[in-house]
Amino acid sequence: LERNIRLIKSPARVVNHDTNLDADLTNWAVSDPGNIFCLIDRPYAKNQTVQSAMAVCIDQADIFARFNDIAAQVENCP
C-alpha cells in the first residue's frame, strides 16, 4: 500500500486558532491513506528537504483520528 506525506496548508485554522508553518513547531504527521501517526524529532521546514530526521510511526486508528482532524486541509510535500 503506497502512502503519501502531506503538509498542513499554511495558513490553517485549527478549531478557533490560526496557525502557519513558520509559527507552528509541531513535530508530527499523518499518512494518506490513514491510520498511521508519526512523531518526528525535528520540525519540518521547506528549506530542510535534504536534512536528516527520525520518525517513530504508530499504526493506531484512535491516535490517527485525532491528528487527522487537525490535518484536514493538506498540500503535497515538495
PDB file of N, CA and C in Angstrom, residues 11-12 15 19 26 30 38 41 43 47 50 54 61-64 66 68 71-74 77-78:
ATOM      1  N   PRO A  11      -1.624  29.465   5.559  1.00  0.00           N
ATOM      2  CA  PRO A  11      -2.086  29.346   6.938  1.00  0.00           C
ATOM      3  C   PRO A  11      -3.213  28.324   7.058  1.00  0.00           C
ATOM      4  N   ALA A  12      -3.460  27.876   8.287  1.00  0.00           N
ATOM      5  CA  ALA A  12      -4.518  26.907   8.570  1.00  0.00           C
ATOM      6  C   ALA A  12      -5.277  27.343   9.816  1.00  0.00           C
ATOM      7  N   VAL A  15      -9.474  24.441  15.061  1.00  0.00           N
ATOM      8  CA  VAL A  15     -10.565  24.834  15.947  1.00  0.00           C
ATOM      9  C   VAL A  15     -10.734  26.350  15.809  1.00  0.00           C
ATOM     10  N   THR A  19      -2.969  29.357  12.507  1.00  0.00           N
ATOM     11  CA  THR A  19      -1.561  28.983  12.586  1.00  0.00           C
ATOM     12  C   THR A  19      -0.974  28.946  11.178  1.00  0.00           C
ATOM     13  N   THR A  26       5.228  22.061  15.619  1.00  0.00           N
ATOM     14  CA  THR A  26       4.839  20.697  15.959  1.00  0.00           C
ATOM     15  C   THR A  26       5.642  19.702  15.140  1.00  0.00           C
ATOM     16  N   VAL A  30       0.552  12.647   9.674  1.00  0.00           N
ATOM     17  CA  VAL A  30      -0.372  11.529   9.495  1.00  0.00           C
ATOM     18  C   VAL A  30      -0.242  11.053   8.056  1.00  0.00           C
ATOM     19  N   CYS A  38       2.795   9.693  12.940  1.00  0.00           N
ATOM     20  CA  CYS A  38       4.243   9.719  13.131  1.00  0.00           C
ATOM     21  C   CYS A  38       4.647  10.912  13.986  1.00  0.00           C
ATOM     22  N   ASP A  41      11.496  13.883  15.072  1.00  0.00           N
ATOM     23  CA  ASP A  41      12.420  14.515  16.018  1.00  0.00           C
ATOM     24  C   ASP A  41      12.781  15.965  15.693  1.00  0.00           C
ATOM     25  N   PRO A  43      11.109  19.731  13.636  1.00  0.00           N
ATOM     26  CA  PRO A  43      10.006  20.304  12.869  1.00  0.00           C
ATOM     27  C   PRO A  43      10.347  20.353  11.387  1.00  0.00           C
ATOM     28  N   ASN A  47      12.783  24.527   3.682  1.00  0.00           N
ATOM     29  CA  ASN A  47      14.194  24.694   3.334  1.00  0.00           C
ATOM     30  C   ASN A  47      15.066  23.579   3.910  1.00  0.00           C
ATOM     31  N   VAL A  50      16.658  18.345   2.573  1.00  0.00           N
ATOM     32  CA  VAL A  50      17.762  17.385   2.459  1.00  0.00           C
ATOM     33  C   VAL A  50      18.422  17.087   3.807  1.00  0.00           C
ATOM     34  N   MET A  54      14.459  11.735  12.144  1.00  0.00           N
ATOM     35  CA  MET A  54      13.997  10.409  12.526  1.00  0.00           C
ATOM     36  C   MET A  54      12.516  10.502  12.890  1.00  0.00           C
ATOM     37  N   ALA A  61      -5.643   3.517  14.932  1.00  0.00           N
ATOM     38  CA  ALA A  61      -6.730   4.327  14.387  1.00  0.00           C
ATOM     39  C   ALA A  61      -7.169   5.465  15.307  1.00  0.00           C
ATOM     40  N   ASP A  62      -7.235   5.257  16.627  1.00  0.00           N
ATOM     41  CA  ASP A  62      -7.706   6.307  17.539  1.00  0.00           C
ATOM     42  C   ASP A  62      -6.750   7.496  17.580  1.00  0.00           C
ATOM     43  N   ILE A  63      -5.454   7.224  17.647  1.00  0.00           N
ATOM     44  CA  ILE A  63      -4.459   8.306  17.648  1.00  0.00           C
ATOM     45  C   ILE A  63      -4.501   9.028  16.306  1.00  0.00           C
ATOM     46  N   PHE A  64      -4.532   8.248  15.218  1.00  0.00           N
ATOM     47  CA  PHE A  64      -4.590   8.839  13.880  1.00  0.00           C
ATOM     48  C   PHE A  64      -5.799   9.767  13.743  1.00  0.00           C
ATOM     49  N   ARG A  66      -7.516  11.589  15.829  1.00  0.00           N
ATOM     50  CA  ARG A  66      -7.393  12.897  16.491  1.00  0.00           C
ATOM     51  C   ARG A  66      -6.524  13.846  15.681  1.00  0.00           C
ATOM     52  N   ASN A  68      -5.683  13.494  12.460  1.00  0.00           N
ATOM     53  CA  ASN A  68      -6.212  13.654  11.111  1.00  0.00           C
ATOM     54  C   ASN A  68      -7.251  14.771  11.061  1.00  0.00           C
ATOM     55  N   ALA A  71      -5.329  17.818  10.530  1.00  0.00           N
ATOM     56  CA  ALA A  71      -4.679  17.850   9.212  1.00  0.00           C
ATOM     57  C   ALA A  71      -5.673  17.719   8.062  1.00  0.00           C
ATOM     58  N   ALA A  72      -6.900  18.175   8.250  1.00  0.00           N
ATOM     59  CA  ALA A  72      -7.925  18.017   7.222  1.00  0.00           C
ATOM     60  C   ALA A  72      -7.612  18.826   5.964  1.00  0.00           C
ATOM     61  N   GLN A  73      -6.922  19.942   6.106  1.00  0.00           N
ATOM     62  CA  GLN A  73      -6.532  20.741   4.945  1.00  0.00           C
ATOM     63  C   GLN A  73      -5.055  20.509   4.706  1.00  0.00           C
ATOM     64  N   VAL A  74      -4.728  19.812   3.629  1.00  0.00           N
ATOM     65  CA  VAL A  74      -3.332  19.446   3.392  1.00  0.00           C
ATOM     66  C   VAL A  74      -2.887  19.831   1.989  1.00  0.00           C
ATOM     67  N   CYS A  77       3.889  17.535   0.054  1.00  0.00           N
ATOM     68  CA  CYS A  77       5.237  17.976   0.422  1.00  0.00           C
ATOM     69  C   CYS A  77       6.034  18.220  -0.853  1.00  0.00           C
ATOM     70  N   PRO A  78       6.921  19.207  -0.834  1.00  0.00           N
ATOM     71  CA  PRO A  78       7.757  19.448  -2.025  1.00  0.00           C
ATOM     72  C   PRO A  78       8.792  18.350  -2.204  1.00  0.00           C
TER      73      PRO A  78
END
